[in-house]
C-alpha cells in the first residue's frame, strides 16, 4: 500500500483514513506493507506505530518491534511500515529520477499512450520552485517504492491519492501486479476550477492506468467519471469509517467562559473547506446571540486572509484561531464544542464530522460533501447559504432538545460506519481485480 | 348481518414556509406550496373520488353510505384554493347518505395538553360542519384516532356525541373482534367503533403492492372477505385517509374502479348493507366493555404516539405550543389565536419524527422537509416569533 501520511504525522483526513483502513485490514488477516515517503521520528509521540527507515528494518527483528506498544500494535500486526527518505535529503537529482521513472513507466503495458508522457515530462529548468520539488518528490518516491517492491512479495498495489499514483504505476509496471487507486480527493476539490495541470495529469494517468478505482463517495465518483473521463464500471465507492473511542477528558475551557457556546471549524483553512462561509455565518449569528465563540482549529494557505477577514468584519474577538491540532488536542476541542461546522465547498468525504459525532458533538455539514451521503442525523446546508448556516447554528445553540437528539441519533448512526466494512469492501475489490487479471 | 361502515379522513395541514431566526414578519405559512398541494390533491383525489361516491349513492338509491371527517384547516384551504371541491362535498351532504364526523378543527393533539383547548376546537369544528353541511355531528374521532378511557369520559361529559371512532389495535382487543361495538368503562352513552385495520389497510396500503400475494385486489375478492364476517360480527369498519383514492394509490392502480364495483359486490350478499357510523351506533348494542387506559393511535405498527411524541424535539415543540395558551388567549388578538392554532396541527410534529428516518419510509414521503431536524428548527423559529407577539411589552413598543 502506497501512502503519503500516517498518524500522528498528518495534515488531513488521508492519514486518518490510511490508519483506519490498514488497521481493519490487519484485523481481517490481510498482510499490508505500507510505504511512506518521509523519515519519521516517532519516539516523542504516543502512537501504536513504529515508523522506520529501510535501514531499521534490516537491523531490527519483527518481534522486537512488537514488544513496545503491545495492544495497539497487535491490532496492526499484519501491517508493515516502510519509509522512504525525505525529499529534503534526496539521494538522486530530479533528472536521473525522471529517467528512472519514465523508463519504468514505459514498461507498464497499459492503455497509457506515449504522448501523455511527452506532454507531462518533468522540465529540469523548473526544478527549484515548490512545484518542481513536489513533482520530483513524487517521482523519487516512485523510484524508491519500486526498489522496495522488488524485494517484497505481494499480490496487489493500493495507492492513496495523486502523490502515490506515479509510484503505483511504476510498481505495477515493474512487478506486473494489478493497481488499485484510492481517490480521497481530486484536484477539483482542492482547487476548484483553478486546477494545477500537472497534478491533474498525474491523477488522470493514475486513474487510467489503474485496474480499479476506489472513490470515497458518489460525489467523488461522479467527478472521476465526468472530469477524468473514466468509465463508471471501473469506479467503486467505499465509504470511510471511523474509529470508536471511549475516552473522555475533563473540560478544559481555556480562554472561554463557562456560559459561552462554542462553534467549531476544524480542518485546513483553505479554499476547499470554505472558511470564509464560516466567518460570514458567524457574523450573522453574533447579530442575534452574544455568548458565542467561534473556534477555527487548523492551518492552511488562507489562514492569514481569514484572520484579517475576521478582524475586518469586527468579530475578531469572537473568533479564536488555534493553529493545527492533533491527537489529544483534537479530542479536547471536541469536548468543549457545542457544534461542529464543515462548510466545505467540495469535500470528497470528510472524516472529521464522523469524529465529531463520535465525540458527541452535533454536526452541520455542507451538502457538497461525500459524508452527507452516509449521514442522516446531521444538519445539512449548501455551503454558500450563509444565512441558513447561521440559522442552523443559532438553532443548535438555542434549542437543547435539538442538540440532544442530534447527538443521540448521530452517535448511534456513526457507530454503524466501520472501517471493518470499508476493509471488507476493499478485499472484495482486490479479489475482483485479481480474478480479472488472471482471466486476462 | 355485516354492515360495512366507511369513514374517510380528509385533511391537509397549513405547511410552514422556510422561516429563519432572522425573519421578523408574521407570515408563517407557505401559501404557494399549500395552494399548489391543495389543487393537486383536489384534482387527483377529492374531485374524482367525490364524483365516484356521488355516482354510487345515486346508483344505489340510498343504500350506499359513507362518512367523512374533514378538518377545519382543510375546509379553510378548500374554500380559498379549490372552491369546486366544496361544492361537490355540499352535493354529497345533500344526498342524505353522507355523515360528517366531528374532530378537533385544527387536527391537533390538544387532548394531550389542554382539555379546554380540546373542547373549544371540537365546538368550532362542529359549528363549521353545521354551517357548511347542515347537519350536527353525532360521532367523534380524535386526531390520528388517538384514544384512551379518559378521552371517552371527556367526550361523554360533553353530552353531544353517541359514538367515538378509534383503532382496533390488537394489543387492546386481544382475541376480541373489532367487528362489534364496545363500551368504554364508566360510560353510559357513547359507544366505540373500532377500525378493522386488516381490511382497511388492504385497501389503503396494500392495494397496489405487487409483492402482496392477494394482488391484484378485486372488488369481488374483497367482498368475500367481508362476507366471512357475516355471523360473527355486526360491522366492518373501513376507516382510511381519503387521499388513498388517487393520491396514495394512484388512479392507474385501479383504485377508483375497485370502489365503483365494491358496493354491488358487497350487496350481492343479502345480509350485507352499508351504514354510517351514527346508524351503526343506533342499530347495534355495545355489550362488552373495552378497557384502554393508555393512549393508542392508528399510526405505524406501534399504534402509539411515538410518531408525534417520540423524541425530545417533538416533546419540546408541543410543550412550547401549549405553554403559550393563556398568553395567546389573553391577548384578544384573533389573528394570533388563528396562527397559534394552526401550529397545533399534528403534521408539524410528525415531520419531526426521527423514527425510521434513516430508512426513508412512509414518514419521508409525506414530509416537506429534508430532515426532522430542519422541521424542528423551522417550527421553533416560528414559535419564537409568535411568543414575541404575545408579550405586551413588544406590542407597546411596536405600536
PDB file of C-alpha atoms in Angstrom, chain B residues 174-286:
ATOM      1  CA  UNK B 174     -56.674  -9.368  22.410  1.00  0.00           C
ATOM      2  CA  UNK B 175     -58.766 -12.137  20.931  1.00  0.00           C
ATOM      3  CA  UNK B 176     -61.848  -9.968  20.640  1.00  0.00           C
ATOM      4  CA  UNK B 177     -63.085  -8.828  17.248  1.00  0.00           C
ATOM      5  CA  UNK B 178     -63.170  -5.218  16.037  1.00  0.00           C
ATOM      6  CA  UNK B 179     -66.423  -6.098  14.262  1.00  0.00           C
ATOM      7  CA  UNK B 180     -68.634  -5.378  17.263  1.00  0.00           C
ATOM      8  CA  UNK B 181     -69.416  -2.167  19.093  1.00  0.00           C
ATOM      9  CA  UNK B 182     -67.883  -1.720  22.520  1.00  0.00           C
ATOM     10  CA  UNK B 183     -68.426   0.482  25.521  1.00  0.00           C
ATOM     11  CA  UNK B 184     -65.701   2.456  27.302  1.00  0.00           C
ATOM     12  CA  UNK B 185     -65.512   1.726  31.048  1.00  0.00           C
ATOM     13  CA  UNK B 186     -67.685   4.052  33.112  1.00  0.00           C
ATOM     14  CA  UNK B 187     -69.543   5.455  30.117  1.00  0.00           C
ATOM     15  CA  UNK B 188     -73.303   5.160  29.838  1.00  0.00           C
ATOM     16  CA  UNK B 189     -73.924   6.625  26.452  1.00  0.00           C
ATOM     17  CA  UNK B 190     -71.054   6.621  23.992  1.00  0.00           C
ATOM     18  CA  UNK B 191     -70.196   3.503  22.026  1.00  0.00           C
ATOM     19  CA  UNK B 192     -66.917   2.669  20.370  1.00  0.00           C
ATOM     20  CA  UNK B 193     -66.486   1.904  16.689  1.00  0.00           C
ATOM     21  CA  UNK B 194     -63.168   0.162  16.121  1.00  0.00           C
ATOM     22  CA  UNK B 195     -61.297   0.204  12.855  1.00  0.00           C
ATOM     23  CA  UNK B 196     -60.891  -3.181  11.192  1.00  0.00           C
ATOM     24  CA  UNK B 197     -57.294  -2.397  10.347  1.00  0.00           C
ATOM     25  CA  UNK B 198     -56.648  -5.571   8.399  1.00  0.00           C
ATOM     26  CA  UNK B 199     -59.385  -4.966   5.831  1.00  0.00           C
ATOM     27  CA  UNK B 200     -58.903  -1.172   5.899  1.00  0.00           C
ATOM     28  CA  UNK B 201     -55.180  -1.476   5.219  1.00  0.00           C
ATOM     29  CA  UNK B 202     -55.811  -3.958   2.413  1.00  0.00           C
ATOM     30  CA  UNK B 203     -57.321  -1.018   0.574  1.00  0.00           C
ATOM     31  CA  UNK B 204     -55.328   1.877   1.997  1.00  0.00           C
ATOM     32  CA  UNK B 205     -51.802   0.420   1.981  1.00  0.00           C
ATOM     33  CA  UNK B 206     -51.606  -2.904   0.208  1.00  0.00           C
ATOM     34  CA  UNK B 207     -53.916  -2.295  -2.734  1.00  0.00           C
ATOM     35  CA  UNK B 208     -51.183  -1.552  -5.280  1.00  0.00           C
ATOM     36  CA  UNK B 209     -48.427  -3.640  -3.713  1.00  0.00           C
ATOM     37  CA  UNK B 210     -47.476  -6.158  -6.357  1.00  0.00           C
ATOM     38  CA  UNK B 211     -45.438  -8.230  -3.861  1.00  0.00           C
ATOM     39  CA  UNK B 212     -48.633  -8.845  -1.891  1.00  0.00           C
ATOM     40  CA  UNK B 213     -49.967 -12.322  -2.510  1.00  0.00           C
ATOM     41  CA  UNK B 214     -53.522 -11.032  -2.891  1.00  0.00           C
ATOM     42  CA  UNK B 215     -52.558  -8.556  -5.607  1.00  0.00           C
ATOM     43  CA  UNK B 216     -54.436  -7.575  -7.679  1.00  0.00           C
ATOM     44  CA  UNK B 217     -57.268  -6.942  -5.250  1.00  0.00           C
ATOM     45  CA  UNK B 218     -60.666  -7.086  -6.952  1.00  0.00           C
ATOM     46  CA  UNK B 219     -63.972  -5.940  -5.512  1.00  0.00           C
ATOM     47  CA  UNK B 220     -65.440  -9.473  -5.548  1.00  0.00           C
ATOM     48  CA  UNK B 221     -62.493 -10.907  -3.641  1.00  0.00           C
ATOM     49  CA  UNK B 222     -62.708  -8.168  -1.042  1.00  0.00           C
ATOM     50  CA  UNK B 223     -66.467  -8.772  -0.678  1.00  0.00           C
ATOM     51  CA  UNK B 224     -65.824 -12.427   0.080  1.00  0.00           C
ATOM     52  CA  UNK B 225     -63.571 -11.356   2.957  1.00  0.00           C
ATOM     53  CA  UNK B 226     -66.400  -9.140   4.206  1.00  0.00           C
ATOM     54  CA  UNK B 227     -68.916 -11.993   3.838  1.00  0.00           C
ATOM     55  CA  UNK B 228     -66.815 -14.160   6.125  1.00  0.00           C
ATOM     56  CA  UNK B 229     -67.605 -11.771   8.963  1.00  0.00           C
ATOM     57  CA  UNK B 230     -71.295 -12.420   8.472  1.00  0.00           C
ATOM     58  CA  UNK B 231     -72.453 -14.338  11.509  1.00  0.00           C
ATOM     59  CA  UNK B 232     -69.613 -13.387  13.817  1.00  0.00           C
ATOM     60  CA  UNK B 233     -69.698  -9.611  13.700  1.00  0.00           C
ATOM     61  CA  UNK B 234     -72.003  -6.674  13.164  1.00  0.00           C
ATOM     62  CA  UNK B 235     -69.924  -4.038  11.469  1.00  0.00           C
ATOM     63  CA  UNK B 236     -66.884  -3.895   9.253  1.00  0.00           C
ATOM     64  CA  UNK B 237     -65.317  -0.550   9.941  1.00  0.00           C
ATOM     65  CA  UNK B 238     -63.265   0.548   6.957  1.00  0.00           C
ATOM     66  CA  UNK B 239     -61.543   3.703   8.088  1.00  0.00           C
ATOM     67  CA  UNK B 240     -58.865   5.341   5.971  1.00  0.00           C
ATOM     68  CA  UNK B 241     -57.404   8.545   4.601  1.00  0.00           C
ATOM     69  CA  UNK B 242     -59.495   9.835   1.717  1.00  0.00           C
ATOM     70  CA  UNK B 243     -56.218  10.526  -0.098  1.00  0.00           C
ATOM     71  CA  UNK B 244     -55.983   6.744  -0.538  1.00  0.00           C
ATOM     72  CA  UNK B 245     -58.062   7.327  -3.651  1.00  0.00           C
ATOM     73  CA  UNK B 246     -55.886   8.823  -6.345  1.00  0.00           C
ATOM     74  CA  UNK B 247     -53.094  10.199  -4.145  1.00  0.00           C
ATOM     75  CA  UNK B 248     -51.654   7.341  -2.082  1.00  0.00           C
ATOM     76  CA  UNK B 249     -52.957   4.830  -4.580  1.00  0.00           C
ATOM     77  CA  UNK B 250     -52.779   6.486  -7.973  1.00  0.00           C
ATOM     78  CA  UNK B 251     -55.672   6.271 -10.379  1.00  0.00           C
ATOM     79  CA  UNK B 252     -53.739   3.882 -12.628  1.00  0.00           C
ATOM     80  CA  UNK B 253     -53.649   1.272  -9.855  1.00  0.00           C
ATOM     81  CA  UNK B 254     -57.364   0.813 -10.471  1.00  0.00           C
ATOM     82  CA  UNK B 255     -58.419   2.093  -7.053  1.00  0.00           C
ATOM     83  CA  UNK B 256     -61.351   4.082  -8.444  1.00  0.00           C
ATOM     84  CA  UNK B 257     -62.620   1.094 -10.424  1.00  0.00           C
ATOM     85  CA  UNK B 258     -62.337  -1.020  -7.319  1.00  0.00           C
ATOM     86  CA  UNK B 259     -64.509   1.465  -5.447  1.00  0.00           C
ATOM     87  CA  UNK B 260     -67.028   1.690  -8.310  1.00  0.00           C
ATOM     88  CA  UNK B 261     -67.621  -2.058  -8.148  1.00  0.00           C
ATOM     89  CA  UNK B 262     -67.403  -2.611  -4.429  1.00  0.00           C
ATOM     90  CA  UNK B 263     -70.983  -1.689  -3.343  1.00  0.00           C
ATOM     91  CA  UNK B 264     -72.541  -4.052  -5.913  1.00  0.00           C
ATOM     92  CA  UNK B 265     -70.286  -6.878  -4.801  1.00  0.00           C
ATOM     93  CA  UNK B 266     -70.915  -6.267  -1.114  1.00  0.00           C
ATOM     94  CA  UNK B 267     -74.672  -6.117  -1.548  1.00  0.00           C
ATOM     95  CA  UNK B 268     -74.666  -9.275  -3.640  1.00  0.00           C
ATOM     96  CA  UNK B 269     -74.893 -10.996  -0.281  1.00  0.00           C
ATOM     97  CA  UNK B 270     -78.421 -10.404   1.006  1.00  0.00           C
ATOM     98  CA  UNK B 271     -77.303  -9.999   4.629  1.00  0.00           C
ATOM     99  CA  UNK B 272     -74.846  -7.188   3.884  1.00  0.00           C
ATOM    100  CA  UNK B 273     -75.535  -3.498   3.875  1.00  0.00           C
ATOM    101  CA  UNK B 274     -73.894  -0.106   4.300  1.00  0.00           C
ATOM    102  CA  UNK B 275     -74.326   2.076   7.386  1.00  0.00           C
ATOM    103  CA  UNK B 276     -72.945   5.402   8.520  1.00  0.00           C
ATOM    104  CA  UNK B 277     -71.238   5.466  11.950  1.00  0.00           C
ATOM    105  CA  UNK B 278     -74.300   7.074  13.587  1.00  0.00           C
ATOM    106  CA  UNK B 279     -76.618   4.449  12.123  1.00  0.00           C
ATOM    107  CA  UNK B 280     -74.297   1.679  13.283  1.00  0.00           C
ATOM    108  CA  UNK B 281     -74.265   3.113  16.795  1.00  0.00           C
ATOM    109  CA  UNK B 282     -78.059   3.315  16.783  1.00  0.00           C
ATOM    110  CA  UNK B 283     -78.612  -0.150  15.394  1.00  0.00           C
ATOM    111  CA  UNK B 284     -76.131  -2.300  17.304  1.00  0.00           C
ATOM    112  CA  UNK B 285     -75.711  -2.841  21.002  1.00  0.00           C
ATOM    113  CA  UNK B 286     -72.405  -2.490  22.736  1.00  0.00           C
TER     114      UNK B 286
END
